[in-house]
Amino acid sequence: MALSMLAFVLNDGLMKAVFDSMSIYQAVFLRGLITVPLIALLAWYKDALIVSIAPRDRLLVTLRVAAEIGATVGFLKALKHMPLANITAILQVLPLTVTMAAALFLGEKVGFRRWLAITIGLTGVMIIIRPGTEGFSVYSIWALAAVGCVTIREIATRKLSADLPSLPVSLATAIAIGGL
């Protein structure tokens, strides 16, 4: 888990550094040139490169991919123009938004204390982005849009059939994002 988080932080830091010399879309394309073949190779190795996807899951995979594209664009637009610490703080609300969406759209049980935590957490994000003051920028909205898209992605992922392998879904997502 710690290595995974380190990889995310390194990726974010490297992407922010690369934005000085190239556009967001060029950086994403270059990242896709690395990730797509690696995921495809792993899917081939696991015999999951080509699978049959049920019609119900096709719509959910499409929604998931679209949400991931939105999350990527929103996050990287914000990352390019905001301090890394600010966008990271905004993204810390993700477990709260996913919990809220799971309760509202999946019928998950959420008690009073969790609803209180969600309310306090969302209030904290509003304090971080400070809407209406000089500290607010449109890029805070991009970060919030990324949060919304990741929340949609997680709910769509949860609704996928349990027998659908994750590697083809990851590969479809990587191809779509790399083609931005």
Coordinates of N, CA and C in Angstrom, one line a residue:
M1 N 0.8 -1.2 0.0 CA 0.0 0.0 0.0 C 0.9 1.2 0.0
A2 N 1.9 1.2 0.8 CA 2.8 2.4 0.9 C 3.5 2.6 -0.4
L3 N 4.0 1.5 -1.1 CA 4.6 1.7 -2.4 C 3.6 2.2 -3.5
S4 N 2.4 1.7 -3.4 CA 1.4 2.2 -4.3 C 1.2 3.7 -4.1
M5 N 1.1 4.2 -2.9 CA 0.9 5.6 -2.6 C 2.1 6.4 -3.1
L6 N 3.3 5.9 -2.9 CA 4.5 6.5 -3.3 C 4.5 6.6 -4.9
A7 N 4.0 5.6 -5.6 CA 4.0 5.7 -7.0 C 3.0 6.8 -7.5
F8 N 1.9 6.9 -6.8 CA 0.9 7.9 -7.1 C 1.5 9.3 -6.9
V9 N 2.2 9.5 -5.8 CA 2.8 10.8 -5.5 C 3.9 11.1 -6.5
L10 N 4.7 10.1 -6.9 CA 5.8 10.3 -7.9 C 5.2 10.7 -9.2
N11 N 4.1 10.0 -9.6 CA 3.4 10.2 -10.9 C 2.9 11.7 -10.9
D12 N 2.2 12.1 -9.8 CA 1.7 13.4 -9.8 C 2.8 14.5 -9.8
G13 N 3.8 14.3 -9.1 CA 5.0 15.2 -9.1 C 5.6 15.3 -10.5
L14 N 5.8 14.1 -11.1 CA 6.5 14.1 -12.4 C 5.6 14.8 -13.5
M15 N 4.3 14.5 -13.4 CA 3.4 15.1 -14.3 C 3.4 16.6 -14.2
K16 N 3.4 17.1 -12.9 CA 3.4 18.6 -12.7 C 4.7 19.2 -13.3
A17 N 5.8 18.5 -13.1 CA 7.1 19.0 -13.6 C 7.1 19.0 -15.2
V18 N 6.5 18.0 -15.8 CA 6.4 17.8 -17.2 C 5.6 18.9 -17.9
F19 N 4.6 19.4 -17.1 CA 3.7 20.4 -17.7 C 4.4 21.7 -18.1
D20 N 5.6 21.9 -17.5 CA 6.3 23.1 -17.9 C 6.8 23.1 -19.4
S21 N 7.0 21.9 -19.9 CA 7.5 21.7 -21.2 C 6.6 21.1 -22.3
M22 N 5.4 20.6 -21.8 CA 4.5 20.1 -22.8 C 3.1 20.2 -22.2
S23 N 2.1 20.0 -23.1 CA 0.7 20.2 -22.7 C 0.3 18.9 -21.9
I24 N -0.9 19.1 -21.3 CA -1.4 18.0 -20.5 C -1.7 16.8 -21.4
Y25 N -2.2 17.0 -22.6 CA -2.6 15.9 -23.5 C -1.3 15.2 -24.1
Q26 N -0.3 15.9 -24.3 CA 1.0 15.3 -24.7 C 1.5 14.4 -23.6
A27 N 1.5 14.9 -22.4 CA 2.0 14.1 -21.3 C 1.2 12.9 -21.0
V28 N -0.2 13.0 -21.2 CA -1.0 11.8 -21.0 C -0.8 10.8 -22.1
F29 N -0.6 11.3 -23.3 CA -0.3 10.4 -24.4 C 1.0 9.6 -24.2
L30 N 2.1 10.3 -23.8 CA 3.3 9.7 -23.5 C 3.2 8.6 -22.3
R31 N 2.4 9.0 -21.3 CA 2.2 8.1 -20.2 C 1.4 6.8 -20.7
G32 N 0.5 7.1 -21.7 CA -0.3 6.0 -22.3 C 0.6 5.0 -23.1
L33 N 1.7 5.6 -23.7 CA 2.6 4.8 -24.5 C 3.3 3.8 -23.6
I34 N 3.4 4.1 -22.3 CA 4.1 3.2 -21.4 C 3.0 2.2 -20.8
T35 N 1.9 2.8 -20.3 CA 1.0 2.0 -19.6 C 0.2 1.0 -20.4
V36 N -0.3 1.4 -21.6 CA -1.1 0.5 -22.4 C -0.4 -0.8 -22.8
P37 N 0.9 -0.8 -23.3 CA 1.6 -2.1 -23.5 C 1.8 -2.9 -22.3
L38 N 2.1 -2.3 -21.2 CA 2.3 -3.0 -19.9 C 1.0 -3.7 -19.5
I39 N -0.1 -3.0 -19.5 CA -1.4 -3.6 -19.1 C -1.8 -4.7 -20.1
A40 N -1.6 -4.4 -21.4 CA -1.9 -5.4 -22.4 C -1.1 -6.7 -22.2
L41 N 0.2 -6.5 -22.0 CA 1.1 -7.7 -21.7 C 0.6 -8.5 -20.5
L42 N 0.3 -7.8 -19.4 CA -0.2 -8.5 -18.2 C -1.5 -9.2 -18.5
A43 N -2.4 -8.5 -19.3 CA -3.7 -9.2 -19.6 C -3.5 -10.4 -20.5
W44 N -2.6 -10.3 -21.4 CA -2.3 -11.4 -22.3 C -1.7 -12.6 -21.4
Y45 N -0.8 -12.3 -20.5 CA -0.2 -13.3 -19.7 C -1.3 -14.0 -18.8
K46 N -2.2 -13.2 -18.3 CA -3.3 -13.7 -17.5 C -4.5 -14.3 -18.3
D47 N -4.3 -14.4 -19.6 CA -5.3 -14.9 -20.5 C -6.6 -14.1 -20.4
A48 N -6.5 -12.8 -20.2 CA -7.7 -11.9 -20.1 C -7.6 -10.8 -21.1
L49 N -6.8 -10.9 -22.1 CA -6.7 -9.8 -23.1 C -8.0 -9.6 -23.9
I50 N -8.6 -10.8 -24.3 CA -9.9 -10.7 -25.0 C -10.9 -11.5 -24.3
V51 N -11.9 -10.8 -23.8 CA -13.0 -11.5 -23.1 C -14.3 -11.0 -23.6
S52 N -15.3 -11.8 -23.4 CA -16.7 -11.5 -23.7 C -17.3 -10.7 -22.6
I53 N -17.8 -9.5 -23.0 CA -18.4 -8.6 -21.9 C -19.9 -8.6 -22.1
A54 N -20.6 -8.9 -21.1 CA -22.1 -9.0 -21.1 C -22.6 -7.6 -21.5
P55 N -23.8 -7.5 -22.2 CA -24.3 -6.2 -22.6 C -24.5 -5.2 -21.4
R56 N -25.0 -5.7 -20.3 CA -25.1 -4.9 -19.1 C -23.8 -4.3 -18.7
D57 N -22.8 -5.1 -18.7 CA -21.5 -4.6 -18.3 C -20.8 -3.6 -19.3
R58 N -21.2 -3.8 -20.6 CA -20.7 -2.9 -21.6 C -21.0 -1.4 -21.3
L59 N -22.3 -1.2 -20.9 CA -22.7 0.2 -20.6 C -21.9 0.7 -19.3
L60 N -21.8 -0.2 -18.4 CA -21.1 0.2 -17.1 C -19.6 0.4 -17.4
V61 N -19.0 -0.4 -18.3 CA -17.5 -0.2 -18.6 C -17.4 1.2 -19.4
T62 N -18.4 1.5 -20.3 CA -18.3 2.7 -21.0 C -18.5 3.9 -20.0
L63 N -19.4 3.8 -19.1 CA -19.6 4.8 -18.1 C -18.3 5.0 -17.3
R64 N -17.7 3.9 -16.9 CA -16.5 3.9 -16.1 C -15.4 4.6 -16.8
V65 N -15.2 4.2 -18.1 CA -14.1 4.8 -18.9 C -14.4 6.3 -19.1
A66 N -15.6 6.7 -19.4 CA -15.9 8.1 -19.5 C -15.6 8.9 -18.3
A67 N -16.0 8.3 -17.1 CA -15.8 9.0 -15.8 C -14.3 9.1 -15.6
E68 N -13.5 8.1 -15.9 CA -12.1 8.1 -15.7 C -11.4 9.2 -16.6
I69 N -11.9 9.3 -17.8 CA -11.4 10.4 -18.7 C -11.7 11.7 -18.1
G70 N -12.9 11.9 -17.6 CA -13.3 13.2 -16.9 C -12.4 13.4 -15.7
A71 N -12.2 12.4 -14.9 CA -11.3 12.5 -13.7 C -9.9 12.9 -14.1
T72 N -9.4 12.3 -15.1 CA -8.0 12.5 -15.6 C -7.9 14.0 -16.0
V73 N -8.8 14.4 -16.9 CA -8.7 15.8 -17.4 C -8.9 16.8 -16.2
G74 N -9.9 16.6 -15.4 CA -10.1 17.5 -14.3 C -8.9 17.5 -13.3
F75 N -8.4 16.4 -13.0 CA -7.3 16.3 -12.0 C -6.0 17.0 -12.6
L76 N -5.7 16.7 -13.9 CA -4.5 17.2 -14.5 C -4.6 18.7 -14.8
K77 N -5.8 19.2 -15.1 CA -6.0 20.7 -15.3 C -5.7 21.4 -14.0
A78 N -6.3 20.8 -12.9 CA -6.1 21.4 -11.6 C -4.6 21.3 -11.2
L79 N -4.1 20.1 -11.4 CA -2.7 19.9 -11.0 C -1.7 20.9 -11.7
K80 N -2.0 21.2 -12.9 CA -1.1 22.1 -13.6 C -1.1 23.5 -13.0
H81 N -2.3 23.9 -12.5 CA -2.4 25.3 -12.1 C -2.5 25.5 -10.6
M82 N -2.6 24.4 -9.8 CA -2.8 24.5 -8.3 C -1.6 23.9 -7.6
P83 N -1.3 24.3 -6.4 CA -0.3 23.6 -5.6 C -0.7 22.2 -5.4
L84 N 0.3 21.3 -5.5 CA 0.0 19.9 -5.3 C -0.7 19.6 -3.9
A85 N -0.3 20.3 -2.9 CA -0.9 20.1 -1.6 C -2.4 20.4 -1.6
N86 N -2.8 21.5 -2.3 CA -4.2 21.9 -2.3 C -5.1 20.8 -3.0
I87 N -4.6 20.4 -4.2 CA -5.4 19.4 -4.9 C -5.4 18.1 -4.2
T88 N -4.3 17.7 -3.5 CA -4.3 16.5 -2.7 C -5.3 16.6 -1.6
A89 N -5.4 17.8 -1.0 CA -6.3 18.0 0.1 C -7.8 17.8 -0.4
I90 N -8.1 18.4 -1.5 CA -9.4 18.3 -2.1 C -9.7 16.8 -2.4
L91 N -8.8 16.1 -2.9 CA -9.0 14.7 -3.3 C -9.2 13.8 -2.1
Q92 N -8.8 14.3 -0.9 CA -9.0 13.5 0.3 C -10.5 13.3 0.7
V93 N -11.4 14.0 0.0 CA -12.8 13.9 0.2 C -13.4 12.7 -0.5
L94 N -12.6 12.0 -1.4 CA -13.1 10.9 -2.1 C -13.8 9.8 -1.3
P95 N -13.2 9.3 -0.2 CA -13.9 8.3 0.5 C -15.3 8.7 1.0
L96 N -15.4 10.0 1.3 CA -16.7 10.5 1.7 C -17.7 10.6 0.6
T97 N -17.2 11.0 -0.6 CA -18.2 11.1 -1.7 C -18.6 9.7 -2.2
V98 N -17.7 8.8 -2.1 CA -18.0 7.4 -2.6 C -18.9 6.8 -1.6
T99 N -18.7 7.0 -0.3 CA -19.6 6.5 0.7 C -21.0 7.1 0.6
M100 N -21.1 8.4 0.3 CA -22.4 9.1 0.1 C -23.1 8.5 -1.1
A101 N -22.3 8.3 -2.2 CA -22.9 7.8 -3.5 C -23.4 6.4 -3.3
A102 N -22.6 5.6 -2.6 CA -23.0 4.2 -2.3 C -24.3 4.1 -1.5
A103 N -24.4 5.0 -0.6 CA -25.7 5.0 0.2 C -26.9 5.5 -0.7
L104 N -26.6 6.5 -1.5 CA -27.7 7.0 -2.3 C -28.1 6.2 -3.5
F105 N -27.1 5.6 -4.2 CA -27.3 4.9 -5.4 C -27.3 3.3 -5.3
L106 N -26.6 2.8 -4.3 CA -26.4 1.4 -4.2 C -27.2 0.8 -3.0
G107 N -27.8 1.7 -2.2 CA -28.5 1.2 -1.1 C -27.7 0.7 0.1
E108 N -26.4 1.1 0.1 CA -25.5 0.7 1.2 C -26.0 1.4 2.5
K109 N -25.9 0.7 3.6 CA -26.3 1.3 4.9 C -25.2 2.3 5.4
V110 N -25.6 3.5 5.7 CA -24.7 4.5 6.3 C -25.4 5.1 7.5
G111 N -24.8 5.0 8.6 CA -25.4 5.4 9.9 C -25.2 6.9 10.1
F112 N -25.7 7.4 11.2 CA -25.7 8.8 11.5 C -24.3 9.4 11.6
R113 N -23.4 8.6 12.2 CA -22.0 9.1 12.4 C -21.3 9.2 11.1
R114 N -21.5 8.3 10.2 CA -20.9 8.5 8.8 C -21.4 9.7 8.1
W115 N -22.8 9.9 8.2 CA -23.3 11.0 7.5 C -22.8 12.3 8.1
L116 N -22.6 12.3 9.4 CA -22.0 13.5 10.1 C -20.5 13.7 9.6
A117 N -19.8 12.6 9.5 CA -18.4 12.7 9.0 C -18.4 13.2 7.5
I118 N -19.3 12.7 6.7 CA -19.4 13.2 5.3 C -19.7 14.7 5.3
T119 N -20.6 15.2 6.1 CA -21.0 16.6 6.2 C -19.8 17.4 6.6
I120 N -19.1 17.0 7.7 CA -17.9 17.7 8.2 C -16.8 17.7 7.1
G121 N -16.6 16.6 6.5 CA -15.5 16.5 5.4 C -15.8 17.4 4.3
L122 N -17.1 17.4 3.8 CA -17.4 18.3 2.7 C -17.3 19.7 3.1
T123 N -17.6 20.0 4.3 CA -17.4 21.4 4.8 C -15.9 21.8 4.8
G124 N -15.1 20.8 5.2 CA -13.6 21.0 5.2 C -13.1 21.3 3.8
V125 N -13.6 20.6 2.8 CA -13.2 20.9 1.4 C -13.6 22.3 1.0
M126 N -14.8 22.7 1.4 CA -15.2 24.1 1.1 C -14.3 25.1 1.7
I127 N -13.8 24.8 2.9 CA -12.9 25.7 3.6 C -11.5 25.7 2.8
I128 N -11.1 24.6 2.3 CA -9.9 24.5 1.5 C -10.0 25.3 0.2
I129 N -11.1 25.1 -0.5 CA -11.2 25.8 -1.8 C -11.6 27.3 -1.6
R130 N -12.2 27.7 -0.5 CA -12.6 29.0 -0.2 C -13.3 29.7 -1.3
P131 N -14.5 29.2 -1.7 CA -15.2 29.8 -2.8 C -15.6 31.3 -2.4
G132 N -15.5 32.2 -3.3 CA -15.9 33.5 -3.1 C -14.8 34.4 -2.6
T133 N -13.6 33.9 -2.3 CA -12.5 34.8 -1.9 C -11.4 34.8 -2.9
E134 N -10.4 35.6 -2.6 CA -9.3 35.7 -3.6 C -8.5 34.4 -3.7
G135 N -8.6 33.5 -2.8 CA -7.9 32.2 -2.9 C -8.6 31.2 -3.8
F136 N -9.8 31.5 -4.2 CA -10.5 30.5 -5.1 C -10.1 30.7 -6.5
S137 N -10.0 29.6 -7.3 CA -9.8 29.7 -8.7 C -10.6 28.7 -9.4
V138 N -10.8 28.8 -10.7 CA -11.6 27.9 -11.5 C -11.0 26.5 -11.4
Y139 N -9.7 26.4 -11.1 CA -9.1 25.1 -11.1 C -9.5 24.3 -9.9
S140 N -10.0 25.0 -8.8 CA -10.6 24.2 -7.7 C -11.9 23.5 -8.2
I141 N -12.6 24.1 -9.1 CA -13.8 23.5 -9.7 C -13.3 22.2 -10.5
W142 N -12.2 22.3 -11.3 CA -11.7 21.2 -12.0 C -11.4 20.0 -11.0
A143 N -10.8 20.4 -9.9 CA -10.5 19.3 -8.9 C -11.8 18.7 -8.3
L144 N -12.8 19.5 -8.1 CA -14.0 19.0 -7.6 C -14.7 18.1 -8.7
A145 N -14.6 18.5 -9.9 CA -15.1 17.7 -11.0 C -14.4 16.4 -11.1
A146 N -13.1 16.4 -10.8 CA -12.4 15.1 -10.8 C -12.9 14.2 -9.7
V147 N -13.2 14.8 -8.5 CA -13.8 14.1 -7.4 C -15.1 13.4 -7.8
G148 N -15.9 14.2 -8.5 CA -17.2 13.7 -8.9 C -17.1 12.6 -9.9
C149 N -16.1 12.7 -10.9 CA -15.9 11.7 -11.9 C -15.3 10.4 -11.3
V150 N -14.4 10.6 -10.3 CA -13.9 9.4 -9.6 C -15.0 8.7 -8.9
T151 N -15.9 9.4 -8.3 CA -17.0 8.8 -7.5 C -17.9 8.0 -8.5
I152 N -18.2 8.6 -9.6 CA -19.0 7.9 -10.6 C -18.3 6.6 -11.1
R153 N -17.0 6.8 -11.3 CA -16.2 5.6 -11.7 C -16.3 4.5 -10.7
E154 N -16.2 4.8 -9.4 CA -16.2 3.8 -8.4 C -17.6 3.1 -8.3
I155 N -18.6 3.9 -8.4 CA -20.0 3.3 -8.4 C -20.2 2.4 -9.6
A156 N -19.7 2.8 -10.8 CA -19.9 2.0 -12.0 C -19.0 0.7 -11.8
T157 N -17.9 0.8 -11.2 CA -17.0 -0.3 -11.0 C -17.7 -1.3 -10.0
R158 N -18.3 -0.8 -9.0 CA -19.0 -1.6 -8.0 C -20.2 -2.4 -8.6
K159 N -20.8 -1.8 -9.6 CA -21.9 -2.4 -10.3 C -21.6 -3.5 -11.4
L160 N -20.3 -3.5 -11.8 CA -19.8 -4.5 -12.7 C -20.0 -5.9 -12.2
S161 N -20.3 -6.8 -13.1 CA -20.4 -8.2 -12.7 C -19.1 -8.7 -12.1
A162 N -19.2 -9.6 -11.1 CA -18.1 -10.1 -10.4 C -17.2 -11.0 -11.3
D163 N -17.8 -11.6 -12.3 CA -17.0 -12.5 -13.1 C -16.3 -11.8 -14.3
L164 N -16.4 -10.4 -14.4 CA -15.7 -9.7 -15.4 C -14.3 -9.4 -14.9
P165 N -13.2 -9.9 -15.6 CA -11.9 -9.6 -15.1 C -11.5 -8.1 -15.1
S166 N -10.7 -7.7 -14.2 CA -10.4 -6.3 -14.1 C -9.4 -5.8 -15.2
L167 N -8.6 -6.7 -15.6 CA -7.5 -6.3 -16.6 C -8.1 -5.8 -17.9
P168 N -9.1 -6.4 -18.5 CA -9.6 -5.8 -19.8 C -10.3 -4.4 -19.5
V169 N -10.9 -4.3 -18.4 CA -11.5 -3.0 -18.0 C -10.4 -1.9 -17.9
S170 N -9.3 -2.3 -17.2 CA -8.2 -1.4 -17.0 C -7.5 -1.1 -18.4
L171 N -7.4 -2.1 -19.2 CA -6.8 -1.9 -20.5 C -7.7 -0.9 -21.4
A172 N -9.0 -1.1 -21.4 CA -9.9 -0.2 -22.1 C -9.7 1.2 -21.6
T173 N -9.6 1.4 -20.3 CA -9.5 2.7 -19.7 C -8.1 3.3 -20.1
A174 N -7.1 2.5 -20.0 CA -5.8 3.1 -20.4 C -5.7 3.5 -21.8
I175 N -6.3 2.7 -22.7 CA -6.4 3.0 -24.1 C -7.1 4.3 -24.4
A176 N -8.3 4.5 -23.7 CA -9.1 5.7 -23.9 C -8.4 6.9 -23.3
I177 N -7.8 6.8 -22.2 CA -7.1 8.0 -21.6 C -5.8 8.3 -22.5
G178 N -5.1 7.3 -22.9 CA -3.9 7.5 -23.7 C -4.2 8.1 -25.0
G179 N -5.4 8.0 -25.5 CA -5.9 8.6 -26.8 C -6.4 10.0 -26.7
L180 N -6.4 10.5 -25.5 CA -6.8 11.9 -25.3 C -6.1 12.8 -26.2

